[in-house]
Coordinates of C-alpha atoms and ligand atoms in Angstrom, one line a residue:
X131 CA 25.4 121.8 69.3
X132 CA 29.1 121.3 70.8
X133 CA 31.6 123.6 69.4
X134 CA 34.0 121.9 66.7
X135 CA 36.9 120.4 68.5
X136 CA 39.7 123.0 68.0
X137 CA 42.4 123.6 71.0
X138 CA 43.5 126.2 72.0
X139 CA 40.0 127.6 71.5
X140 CA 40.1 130.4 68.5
X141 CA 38.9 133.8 69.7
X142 CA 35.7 133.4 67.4
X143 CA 34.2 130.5 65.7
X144 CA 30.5 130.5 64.7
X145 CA 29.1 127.1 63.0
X146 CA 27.4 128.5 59.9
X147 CA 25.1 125.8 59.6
X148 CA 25.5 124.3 55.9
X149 CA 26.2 121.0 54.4
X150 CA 30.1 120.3 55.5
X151 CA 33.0 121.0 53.0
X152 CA 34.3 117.3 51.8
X153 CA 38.1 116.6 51.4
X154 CA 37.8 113.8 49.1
X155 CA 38.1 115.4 45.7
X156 CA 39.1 118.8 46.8
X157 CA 42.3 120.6 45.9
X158 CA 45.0 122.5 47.6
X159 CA 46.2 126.1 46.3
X160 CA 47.8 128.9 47.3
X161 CA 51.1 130.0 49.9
X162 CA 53.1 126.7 49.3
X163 CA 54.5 126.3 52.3
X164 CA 51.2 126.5 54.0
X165 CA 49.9 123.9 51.1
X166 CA 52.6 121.3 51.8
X167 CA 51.9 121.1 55.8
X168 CA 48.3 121.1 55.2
X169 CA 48.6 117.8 52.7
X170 CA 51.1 116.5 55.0
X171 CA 48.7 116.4 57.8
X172 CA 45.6 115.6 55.7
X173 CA 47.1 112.3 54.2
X174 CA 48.5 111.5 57.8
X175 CA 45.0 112.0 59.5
X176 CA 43.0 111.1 56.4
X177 CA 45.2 108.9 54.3
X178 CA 43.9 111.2 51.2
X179 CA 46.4 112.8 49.2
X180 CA 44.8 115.5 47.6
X181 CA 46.1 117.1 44.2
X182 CA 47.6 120.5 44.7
X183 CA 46.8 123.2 41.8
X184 CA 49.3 125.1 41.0
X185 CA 47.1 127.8 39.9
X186 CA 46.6 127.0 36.6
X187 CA 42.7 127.3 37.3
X188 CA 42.3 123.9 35.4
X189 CA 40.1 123.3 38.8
X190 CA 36.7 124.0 38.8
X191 CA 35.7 126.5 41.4
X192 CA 34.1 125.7 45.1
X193 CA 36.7 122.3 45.3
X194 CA 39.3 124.2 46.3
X195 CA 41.3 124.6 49.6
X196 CA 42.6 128.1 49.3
X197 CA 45.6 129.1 51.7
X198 CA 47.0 132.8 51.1
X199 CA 48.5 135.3 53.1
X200 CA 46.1 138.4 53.4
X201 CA 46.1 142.0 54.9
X202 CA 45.2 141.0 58.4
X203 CA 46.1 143.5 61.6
X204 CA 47.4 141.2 64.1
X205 CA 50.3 139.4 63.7
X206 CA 49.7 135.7 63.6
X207 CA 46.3 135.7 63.3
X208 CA 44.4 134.3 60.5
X209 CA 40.7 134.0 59.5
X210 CA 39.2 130.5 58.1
X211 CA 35.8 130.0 56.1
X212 CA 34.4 126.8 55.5
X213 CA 31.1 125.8 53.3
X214 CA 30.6 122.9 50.9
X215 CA 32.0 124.8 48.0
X216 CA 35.5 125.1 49.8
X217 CA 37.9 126.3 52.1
X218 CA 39.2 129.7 51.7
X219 CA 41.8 130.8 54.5
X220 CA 43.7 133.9 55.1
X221 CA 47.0 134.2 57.4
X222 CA 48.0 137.4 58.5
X223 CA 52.3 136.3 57.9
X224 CA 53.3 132.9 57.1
X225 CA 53.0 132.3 61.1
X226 CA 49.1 133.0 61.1
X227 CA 48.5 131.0 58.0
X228 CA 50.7 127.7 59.8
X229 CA 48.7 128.1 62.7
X230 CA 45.0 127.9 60.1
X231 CA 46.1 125.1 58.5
X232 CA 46.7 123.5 62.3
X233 CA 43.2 124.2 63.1
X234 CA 41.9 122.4 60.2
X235 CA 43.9 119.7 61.1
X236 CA 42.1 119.0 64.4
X237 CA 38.9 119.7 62.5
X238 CA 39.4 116.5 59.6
X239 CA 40.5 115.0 62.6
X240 CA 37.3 115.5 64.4
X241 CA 35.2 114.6 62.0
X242 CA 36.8 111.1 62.3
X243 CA 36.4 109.0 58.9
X244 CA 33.7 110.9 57.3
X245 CA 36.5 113.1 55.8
X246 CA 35.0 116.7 56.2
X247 CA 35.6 119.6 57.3
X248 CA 32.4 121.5 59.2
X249 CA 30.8 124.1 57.8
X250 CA 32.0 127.7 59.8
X251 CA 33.5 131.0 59.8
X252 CA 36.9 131.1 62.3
X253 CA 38.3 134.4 63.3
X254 CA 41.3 133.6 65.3
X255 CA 44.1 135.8 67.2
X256 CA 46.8 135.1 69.7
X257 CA 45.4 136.7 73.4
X258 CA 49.3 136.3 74.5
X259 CA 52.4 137.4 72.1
X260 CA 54.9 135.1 73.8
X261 CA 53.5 131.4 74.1
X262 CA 56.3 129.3 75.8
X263 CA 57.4 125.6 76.2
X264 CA 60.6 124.8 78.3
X265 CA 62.2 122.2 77.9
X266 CA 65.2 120.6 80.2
X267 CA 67.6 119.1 78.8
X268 CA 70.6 119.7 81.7
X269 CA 68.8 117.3 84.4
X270 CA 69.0 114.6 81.8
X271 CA 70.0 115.4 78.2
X272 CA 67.8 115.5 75.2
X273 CA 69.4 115.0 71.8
X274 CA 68.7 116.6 68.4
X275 CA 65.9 114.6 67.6
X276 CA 64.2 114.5 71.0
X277 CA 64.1 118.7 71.0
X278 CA 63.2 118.6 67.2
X279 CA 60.4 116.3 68.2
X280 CA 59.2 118.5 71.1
X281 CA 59.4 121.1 69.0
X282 CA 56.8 119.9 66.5
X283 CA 54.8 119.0 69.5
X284 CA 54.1 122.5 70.7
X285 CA 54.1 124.1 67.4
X286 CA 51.2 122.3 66.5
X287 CA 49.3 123.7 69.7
X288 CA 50.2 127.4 68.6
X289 CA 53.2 127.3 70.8
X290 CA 55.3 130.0 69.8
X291 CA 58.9 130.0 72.1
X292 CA 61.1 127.4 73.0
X293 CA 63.1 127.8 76.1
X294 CA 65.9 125.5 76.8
X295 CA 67.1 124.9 80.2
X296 CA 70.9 124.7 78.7
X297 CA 72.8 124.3 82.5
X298 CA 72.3 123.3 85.8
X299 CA 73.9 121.5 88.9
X300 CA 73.8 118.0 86.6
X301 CA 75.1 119.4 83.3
X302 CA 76.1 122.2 81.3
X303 CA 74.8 121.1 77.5
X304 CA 76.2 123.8 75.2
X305 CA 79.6 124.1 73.5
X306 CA 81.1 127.0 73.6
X307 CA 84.1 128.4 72.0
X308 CA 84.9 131.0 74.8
X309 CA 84.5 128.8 77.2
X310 CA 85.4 125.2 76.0
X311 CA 85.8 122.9 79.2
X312 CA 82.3 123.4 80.3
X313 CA 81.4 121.1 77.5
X314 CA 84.2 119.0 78.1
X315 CA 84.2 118.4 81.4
X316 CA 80.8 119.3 82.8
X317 CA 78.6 117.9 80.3
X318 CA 79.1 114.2 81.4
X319 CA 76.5 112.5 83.3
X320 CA 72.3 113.1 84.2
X321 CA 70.3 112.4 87.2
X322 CA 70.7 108.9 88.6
X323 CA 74.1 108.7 86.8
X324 CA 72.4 108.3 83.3
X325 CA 74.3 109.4 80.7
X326 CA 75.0 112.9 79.7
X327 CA 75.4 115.4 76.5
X328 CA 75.5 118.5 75.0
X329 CA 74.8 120.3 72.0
X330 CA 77.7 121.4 69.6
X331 CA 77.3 124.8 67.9
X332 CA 75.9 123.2 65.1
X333 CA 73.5 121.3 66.7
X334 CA 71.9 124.4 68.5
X335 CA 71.5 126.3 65.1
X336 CA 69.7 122.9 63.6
X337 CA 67.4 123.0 67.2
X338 CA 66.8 127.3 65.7
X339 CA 66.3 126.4 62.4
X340 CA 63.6 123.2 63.3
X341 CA 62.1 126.0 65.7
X342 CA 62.2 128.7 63.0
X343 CA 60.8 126.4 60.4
X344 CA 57.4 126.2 62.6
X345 CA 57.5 129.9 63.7
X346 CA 58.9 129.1 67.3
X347 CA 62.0 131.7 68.9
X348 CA 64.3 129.4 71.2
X349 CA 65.5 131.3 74.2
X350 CA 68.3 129.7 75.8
X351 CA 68.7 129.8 79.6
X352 CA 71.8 129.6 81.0
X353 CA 71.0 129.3 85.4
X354 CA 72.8 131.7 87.5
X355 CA 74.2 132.2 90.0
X356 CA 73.1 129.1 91.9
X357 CA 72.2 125.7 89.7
X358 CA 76.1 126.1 88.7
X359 CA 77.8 123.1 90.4
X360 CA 78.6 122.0 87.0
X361 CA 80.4 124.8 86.4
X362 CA 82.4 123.9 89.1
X363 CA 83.8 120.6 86.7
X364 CA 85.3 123.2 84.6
X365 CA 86.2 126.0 86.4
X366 CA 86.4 125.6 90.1
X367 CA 87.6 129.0 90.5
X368 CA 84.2 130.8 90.1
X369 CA 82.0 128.2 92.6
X370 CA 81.6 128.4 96.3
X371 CA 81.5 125.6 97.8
X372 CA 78.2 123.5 97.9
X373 CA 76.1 124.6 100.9
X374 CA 74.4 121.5 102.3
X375 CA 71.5 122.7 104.7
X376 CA 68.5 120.3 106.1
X377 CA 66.6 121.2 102.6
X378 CA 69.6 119.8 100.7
X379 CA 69.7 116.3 103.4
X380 CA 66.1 115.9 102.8
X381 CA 65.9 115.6 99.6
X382 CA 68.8 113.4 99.0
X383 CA 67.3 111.0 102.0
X384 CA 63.7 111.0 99.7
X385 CA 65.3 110.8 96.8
X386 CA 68.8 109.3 97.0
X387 CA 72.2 110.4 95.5
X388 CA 74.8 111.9 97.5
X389 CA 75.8 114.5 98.7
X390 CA 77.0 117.2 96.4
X391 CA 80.9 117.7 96.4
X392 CA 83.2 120.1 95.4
X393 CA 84.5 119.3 91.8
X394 CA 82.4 115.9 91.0
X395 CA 79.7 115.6 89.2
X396 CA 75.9 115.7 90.8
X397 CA 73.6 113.5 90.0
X398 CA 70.7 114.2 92.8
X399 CA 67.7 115.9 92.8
X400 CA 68.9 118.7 95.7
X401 CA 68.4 122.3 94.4
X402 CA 69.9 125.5 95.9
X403 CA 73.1 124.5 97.0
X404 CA 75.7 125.6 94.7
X405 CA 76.6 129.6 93.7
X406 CA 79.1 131.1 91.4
X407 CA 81.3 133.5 93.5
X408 CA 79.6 137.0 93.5
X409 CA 82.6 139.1 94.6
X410 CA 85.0 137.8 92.1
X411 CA 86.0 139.7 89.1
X412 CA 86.3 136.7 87.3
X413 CA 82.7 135.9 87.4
X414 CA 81.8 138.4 85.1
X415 CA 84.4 137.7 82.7
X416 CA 83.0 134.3 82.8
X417 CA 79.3 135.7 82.3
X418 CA 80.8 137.9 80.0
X419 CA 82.0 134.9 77.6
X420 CA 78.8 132.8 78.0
X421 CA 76.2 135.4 77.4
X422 CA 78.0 137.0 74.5
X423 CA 78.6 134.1 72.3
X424 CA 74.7 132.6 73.5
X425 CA 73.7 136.1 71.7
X426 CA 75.8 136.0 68.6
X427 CA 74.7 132.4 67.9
X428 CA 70.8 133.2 69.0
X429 CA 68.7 135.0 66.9
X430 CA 65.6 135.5 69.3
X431 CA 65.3 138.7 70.9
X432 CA 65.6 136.7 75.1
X433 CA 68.1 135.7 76.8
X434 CA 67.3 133.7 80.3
X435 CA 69.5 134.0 83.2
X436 CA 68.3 132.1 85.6
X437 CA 67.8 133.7 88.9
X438 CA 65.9 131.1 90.4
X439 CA 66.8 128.8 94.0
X440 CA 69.7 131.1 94.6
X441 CA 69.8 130.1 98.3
X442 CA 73.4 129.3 98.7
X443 CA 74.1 133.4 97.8
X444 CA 73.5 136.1 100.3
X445 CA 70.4 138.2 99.3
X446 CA 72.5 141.4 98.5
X447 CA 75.0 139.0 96.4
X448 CA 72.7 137.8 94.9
X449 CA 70.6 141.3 94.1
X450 CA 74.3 142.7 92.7
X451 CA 75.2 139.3 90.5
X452 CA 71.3 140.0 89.0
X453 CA 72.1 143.5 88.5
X454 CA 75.6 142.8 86.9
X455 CA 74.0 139.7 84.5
X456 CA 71.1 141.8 83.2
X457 CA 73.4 144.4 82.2
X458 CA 75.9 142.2 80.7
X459 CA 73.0 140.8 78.4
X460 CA 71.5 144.5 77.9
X461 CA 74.9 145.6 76.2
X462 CA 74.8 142.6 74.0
X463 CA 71.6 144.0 72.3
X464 CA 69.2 141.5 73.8
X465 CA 66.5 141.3 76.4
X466 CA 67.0 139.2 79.6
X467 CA 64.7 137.2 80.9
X468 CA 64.9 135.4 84.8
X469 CA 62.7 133.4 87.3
X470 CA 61.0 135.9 89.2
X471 CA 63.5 135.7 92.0
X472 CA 65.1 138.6 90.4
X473 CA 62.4 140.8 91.0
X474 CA 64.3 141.1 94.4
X475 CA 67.6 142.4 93.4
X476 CA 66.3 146.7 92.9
X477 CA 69.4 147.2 90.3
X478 CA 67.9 144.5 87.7
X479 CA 68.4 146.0 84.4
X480 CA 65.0 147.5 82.9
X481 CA 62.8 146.4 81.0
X482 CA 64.2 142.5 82.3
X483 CA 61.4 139.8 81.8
X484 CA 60.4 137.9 85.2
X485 CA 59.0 134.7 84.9
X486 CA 57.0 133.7 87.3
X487 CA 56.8 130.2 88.6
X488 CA 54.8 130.0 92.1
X489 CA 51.3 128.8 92.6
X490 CA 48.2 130.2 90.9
X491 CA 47.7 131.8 94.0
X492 CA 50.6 133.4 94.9
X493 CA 52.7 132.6 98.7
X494 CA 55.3 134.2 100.2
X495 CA 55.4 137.2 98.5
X496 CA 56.3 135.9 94.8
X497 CA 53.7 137.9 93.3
X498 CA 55.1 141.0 94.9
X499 CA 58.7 140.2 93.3
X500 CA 56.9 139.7 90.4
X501 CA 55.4 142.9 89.8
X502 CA 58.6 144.4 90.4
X503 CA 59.8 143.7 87.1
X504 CA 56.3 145.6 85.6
X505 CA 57.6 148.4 88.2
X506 CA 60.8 148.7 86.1
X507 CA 59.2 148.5 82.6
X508 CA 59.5 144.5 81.8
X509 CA 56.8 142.1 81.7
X510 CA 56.2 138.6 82.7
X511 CA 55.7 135.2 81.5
X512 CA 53.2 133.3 83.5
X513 CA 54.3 130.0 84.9
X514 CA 52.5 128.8 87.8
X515 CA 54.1 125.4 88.6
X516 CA 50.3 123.8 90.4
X517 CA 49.3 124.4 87.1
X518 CA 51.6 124.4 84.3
X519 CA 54.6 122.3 85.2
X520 CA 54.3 119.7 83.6
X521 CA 56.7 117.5 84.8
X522 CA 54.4 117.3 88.1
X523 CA 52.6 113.9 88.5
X524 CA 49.5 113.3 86.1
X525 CA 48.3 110.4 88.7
X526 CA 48.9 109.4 91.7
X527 CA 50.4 106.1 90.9
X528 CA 52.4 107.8 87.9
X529 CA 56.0 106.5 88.0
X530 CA 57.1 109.4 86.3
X531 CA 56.8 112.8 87.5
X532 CA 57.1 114.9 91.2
X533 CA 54.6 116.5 93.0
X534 CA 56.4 119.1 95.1
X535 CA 53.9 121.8 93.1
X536 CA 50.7 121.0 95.7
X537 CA 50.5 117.2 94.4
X538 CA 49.3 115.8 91.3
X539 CA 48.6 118.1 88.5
X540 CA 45.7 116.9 86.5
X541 CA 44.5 117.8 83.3
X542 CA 41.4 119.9 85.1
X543 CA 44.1 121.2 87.5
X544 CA 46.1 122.3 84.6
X545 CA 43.5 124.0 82.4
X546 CA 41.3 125.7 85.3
X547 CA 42.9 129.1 85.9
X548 CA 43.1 132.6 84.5
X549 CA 46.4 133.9 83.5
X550 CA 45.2 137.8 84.6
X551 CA 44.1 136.6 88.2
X552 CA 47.4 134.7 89.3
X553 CA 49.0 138.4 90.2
X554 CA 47.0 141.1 91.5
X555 CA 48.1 144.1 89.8
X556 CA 49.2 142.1 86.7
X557 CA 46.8 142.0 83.8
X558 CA 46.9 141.1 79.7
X559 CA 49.2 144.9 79.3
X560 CA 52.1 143.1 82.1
X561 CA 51.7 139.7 80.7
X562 CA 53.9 139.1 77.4
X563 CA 52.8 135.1 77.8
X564 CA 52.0 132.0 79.3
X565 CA 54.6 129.2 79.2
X566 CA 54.4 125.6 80.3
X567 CA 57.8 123.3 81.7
X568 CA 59.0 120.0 81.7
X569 CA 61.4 119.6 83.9
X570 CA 63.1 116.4 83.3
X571 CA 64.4 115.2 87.1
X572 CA 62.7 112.0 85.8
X573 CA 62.4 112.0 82.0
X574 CA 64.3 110.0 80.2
X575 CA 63.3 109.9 76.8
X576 CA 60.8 110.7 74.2
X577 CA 58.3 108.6 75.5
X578 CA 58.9 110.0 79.5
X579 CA 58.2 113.5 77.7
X580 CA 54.8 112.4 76.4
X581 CA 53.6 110.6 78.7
X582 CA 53.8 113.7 80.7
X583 CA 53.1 116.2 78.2
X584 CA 49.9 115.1 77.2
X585 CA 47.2 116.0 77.2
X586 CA 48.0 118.8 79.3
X587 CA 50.4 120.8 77.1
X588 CA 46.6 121.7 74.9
X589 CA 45.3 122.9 78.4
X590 CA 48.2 125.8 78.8
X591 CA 48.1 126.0 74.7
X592 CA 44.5 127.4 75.8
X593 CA 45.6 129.3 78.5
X594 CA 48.3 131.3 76.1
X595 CA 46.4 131.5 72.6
X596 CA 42.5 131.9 73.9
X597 CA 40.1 134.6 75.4
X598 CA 40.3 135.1 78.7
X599 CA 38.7 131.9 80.8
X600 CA 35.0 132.6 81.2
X601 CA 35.1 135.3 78.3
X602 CA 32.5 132.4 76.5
X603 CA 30.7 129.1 77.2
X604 CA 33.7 127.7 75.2
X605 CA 36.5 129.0 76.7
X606 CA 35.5 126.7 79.9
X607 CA 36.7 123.4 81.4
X608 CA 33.7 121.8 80.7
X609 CA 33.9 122.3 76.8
X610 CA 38.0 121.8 76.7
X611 CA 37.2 118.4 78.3
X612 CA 35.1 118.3 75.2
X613 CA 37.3 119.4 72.6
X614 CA 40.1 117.7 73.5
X615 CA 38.6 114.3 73.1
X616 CA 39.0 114.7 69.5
X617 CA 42.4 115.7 69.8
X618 CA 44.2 112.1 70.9
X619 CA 43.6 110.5 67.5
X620 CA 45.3 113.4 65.9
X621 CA 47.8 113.1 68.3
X622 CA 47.9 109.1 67.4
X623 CA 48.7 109.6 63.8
X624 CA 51.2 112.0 63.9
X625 CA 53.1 109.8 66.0
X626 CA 53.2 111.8 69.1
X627 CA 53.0 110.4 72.4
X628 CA 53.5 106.6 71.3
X629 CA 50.7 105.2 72.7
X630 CA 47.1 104.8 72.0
X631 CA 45.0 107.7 71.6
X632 CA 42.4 106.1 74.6
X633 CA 45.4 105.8 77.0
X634 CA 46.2 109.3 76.7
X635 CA 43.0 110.8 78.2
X636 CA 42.7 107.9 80.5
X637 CA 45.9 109.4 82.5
X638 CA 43.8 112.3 83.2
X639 CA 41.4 109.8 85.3
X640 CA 42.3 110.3 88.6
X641 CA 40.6 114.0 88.7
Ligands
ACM897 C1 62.2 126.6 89.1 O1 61.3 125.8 89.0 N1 63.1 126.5 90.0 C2 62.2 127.8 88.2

C-alpha cells in the first residue's frame, strides 16, 4: 500500500488497517481555534459542514473529531489517531495542533469524494525549528493581500518564517518614521518600470498579525551594504556611486534597462553595483535609524541584513560595515541574520545567522564562509538556489522565471537533496532551517507567484519539516511524486494557484 498523501511527510505514520473514519455525520470538538480552521477547510474540500459540539456531550461517542492541546515534548508537534469511531488529535501548542488539522486536510482531500479520512496513527515533529519562505517584494511590490495570500500558502505546508525582502536597488518598501524619504522617494517604481509601493507602519503590523494568526515569525530584511541604489533616491549622501563592470553590461544587454545612474530610479535586473559608503559616519546613523525602529515594530526574534552581492565594496569595507551592522542589531536585543557573504567579514557579531544560498554542492568556497558563522556560535538556514529558489524557471519554455541557478529547477530538482549534505561540517545541530525564495525579477502578481510556487514550495516544505531524505521508503522522491498528486485538488479549492489542479503538476513535465 502507498503511504496516505500527506506533504511534508510526518516523521511517523503507520496505516492501522481498519475500516476508514467517515466525515459525513461526524462532529467537531475541542481547542476552538483548531475546530474553526478544520471546518473551514473541510467544507472547502468536502462541501460538508459539520456540526461542532460545544462539549455538551449531547454527541454520542466514536463520531467525534476531537482537537485538544496535550502534554507533548516538542514544540509544534502533534500526534493524530484515526479509526472509524473518530478522530482524536493532540497538538503540543496551538502551533502543533494548526499544523494536525493541516494534515487531515490533505488526507479528506486524498480520499477524493468518498469523504473519509484513513484509518492510522500519525506521530509528527518538525526535523528543522526555522522553516522559511521569502518573499520579494522590493523587485516588484506585493501589496497587503498578495503577502497575506502568500502567507496562507506556506502556512498550510508547515512553513513557519516569513522573510520579506523589504529593499533593494529597485525599491525600498517600508515606511519609516526615522527615516521618512526612503518611502517617499525611493519606493516608486519596479522592474521594467512597473509600478512601485511600500508598506505603511500599519500595513506591516497587519502582514505580523496574518503571519502570527497561522504561527509564522516575519523577519524583515533590509539589504546592505550593496542592493542600496534606492537608498541613493533618498539620501545620496550615504551611496557610492554605481560601479558598472562587464557583469553589470551583460546583464543589461540580456536583459535590457539601462544603465544604473546616480540618483534615478533602477529598473534592471543588474546586481552588485551599488554600496552605501563604508567610511562615513553617517552610515551608521543611517543603519542605526532603520534597524532600530524595524526592531521596535517586529516582534520576531531576526533581523536580516543583507550581506549578499556586495561587489561594489572592498572586501575589508565590507568585512567592517558587517561587523558594525551586526552589532547595531545585537544592541537592539535581536539576532541578525545575513546571506552567507558575511561569513567573510571575521568581526561579524556572534551568534549572527548565515544563510546560505549557493548550489547543493557548494563552489567557490561558500560553504567555507558558511561554516564560519557555526565557528562563531550562529547557525544557518539552508538555501541552495539549484534547488530551492523558486523563482528559477519550472520549464524550459516558462515565460516566467530565470535560470541563472544551473537552469531549470524542476520539481525533482527541487525535492532531491539532503539539507545535512550541502555543507560538510554542517549537520541537523548547525542547521536552524531550510527556507525556500521567490525572487520576484519577473513576478508580477498573485498568479506569477503561483505559477512558480507550485508545486515546488511542498518539495522544500519536505525538505524543512521531514526525516532526513532516505531516513524511510517515504521520505523519497519517488513517494513525494506520489503524495503530491493528491495535493493539487486541495490546492484547487482553496483557491491557490488559480488554475486547474492538472495544470499544476503538468508544469513539472519537462523533468
Ligand atoms: C541572493 O540570491 N543574492 C541572496
Amino acid at each position: 500500500m502507498s503511504a496516505p498523501s500527506v506533504v511534508p511527510l510526518p516523521s511517523s505514520m503507520t496505516a492501522t488497517g481498519g475500516a476508514p473514519f467517515r466525515l459525513d455525520g461526524a462532529v467537531l470538538t475541542g481547542d476552538e481555534a483548531a475546530v474553526t480552521e478544520l471546518r473551514r477547510l473541510l467544507h472547502l474540500r468536502t462541501g460538508l459542514h459539520l456540526p461542532v459540539d460545544p462539549g455538551s456531550g449531547a454527541v454520542p461517542e466514536g463520531r467525534r473529531i476531537d482537537l485538544r492541546i496535550g502534554a507533548l515534548p516538542d514544540p509544534e508537534s502533534s500526534v493524530i489517531a484515526i479509526d472509524a469511531d473518530g478522530v482524536w488529535v493532540e497538538g503540543a501548542d496551538p502551533a502543533g495542533l494548526f499544523y494536525a488539522v493541516q494534515t487531515l486536510a490533505q488526507l479528506a482531500t486524498a480520499s477524493g469524494s468518498r469523504g473519509e479520512l484513513p484509518a492510522l496513527r500519525i506521530q509528527d515533529v518538525p526535523r528543522f525549528a526555522y522553516r522559511g519562505v521569502m518573499l520579494d517584494v522590493a523587485r516588484h511590490f506585493h501589496d497587503v493581500r498578495t503577502v497575506e495570500a502568500f502567507i496562507e500558502r506556506a502556512a498550510s505546508l508547515k512553513f513557519n518564517h516569513l522573510h520579506l525582502h523589504l529593499s533593494d536597488d529597485q525599491g525600498w518598501r517600508i515606511a519609516l518614521d526615522t527615516r521618512p524619504l526612503l518611502a517617499e522617494r525611493a519606493s516608486g517604481t519596479s522592474i521594467g518600470g512597473d509600478p512601485g509601493g511600500h508598506f505603511s507602519r500599519d500595513d506591516y503590523q497587519r502582514i505580523v498579525a496574518a503571519a502570527a494568526a497561522r504561527h509564522m515569525v516575519v523577519v524583515p530584511e533590509i539589504d546592505l551594504p550593496g542592493h542600496t541604489h534606492a537608498v541613493g533616491l533618498a539620501y545620496p549622501e550615504l551611496c557610492e556611486d554605481p560601479v558598472i563592470t562587464d557583469e553589470v553590461r551583460a546583464t543589461v544587454r540580456d536583459f535590457g534597462g539601462d544603465l544604473p545612474r546616480p540618483g534615478e530610479p533602477y529598473t534592471g535586473l543588474a546586481v552588485g553595483f551599488s554600496s552605501l559608503r563604508i567610511r562615513d559616519e553617517g552610515t551608521y546613523a543611517f543603519v542605526a535609524d532603520v534597524v532600530g525602529e524595524l526592531a521596535t515594530i517586529t516582534p520576531g526574534p531576526y533581523l536580516h541584513v543583507g550581506g549578499d552581492e556586495a561587489l561594489g565594496t572592498p572586501a575589508d569595507d565590507f568585512a567592517l560595515f558587517m561587523e558594525r551592522v551586526t552589532a547595531i542589531v545585537v544592541a537592539q536585543g535581536k539576532t541578525p541574520v545575513t546571506w552567507h557573504e558575511a561569513g567573510a567579514a571575521p568581526g561579524l557579531a556572534p551568534g549572527t545567522i548565515g544563510q546560505y544560498w549557493g548550489f547543493v554542492e557548494p563552489i567557490e568556497g561558500m560553504d567555507e564562509k558558511t561554516r564560519a558563522f557555526v565557528a562563531r556560535g550562529g547557525r544557518v538556514i539552508l538555501s541552495p538556489a539549484d534547488a530551492i529558489y523558486l523563482d528559477m524557471k519550472f520549464a524550459a519554455d516558462s515565460p516566467l522565471g530565470l535560470t541563472w541557478a544551473r537552469g531549470v529547477t524542476t520539481l525533482e530538482r527541487a525535492y532531491d537533496w539532503e539539507p545535512a549534505e550541502v555543507i560538510p561540517g554542517v549537520g541537523d545541530e548547525q542547521i536552524l532551517g531550510v527556507e525556500a525564495a521567490l525572487w520576484t525579477e519577473t513576478v508580477r502578481d498573485l498568479a506569477d507567484i503561483d505559477a512558480l510556487l507550485f508545486p515546488r514550495i511542498a518539495a522544500a516544505a519536505e525538505a524543512a519539516w521531514s526525516p532526513p531524505r532516505g531516513s524511510t521508503p517515504e521520505r523519497s522522491w519517488a513517494s513525494f511524486r506520489e503524495r503530491v498528486e493528491a495535493l493539487p485538488s486541495l490546492w484547487a479549492a482553496l483557491g491557490f494557484a488559480g488554475t486547474s489542479p492538472d495544470s499544476i503538476l503538468d508544469r513539472e513535465g519537462t523533468a
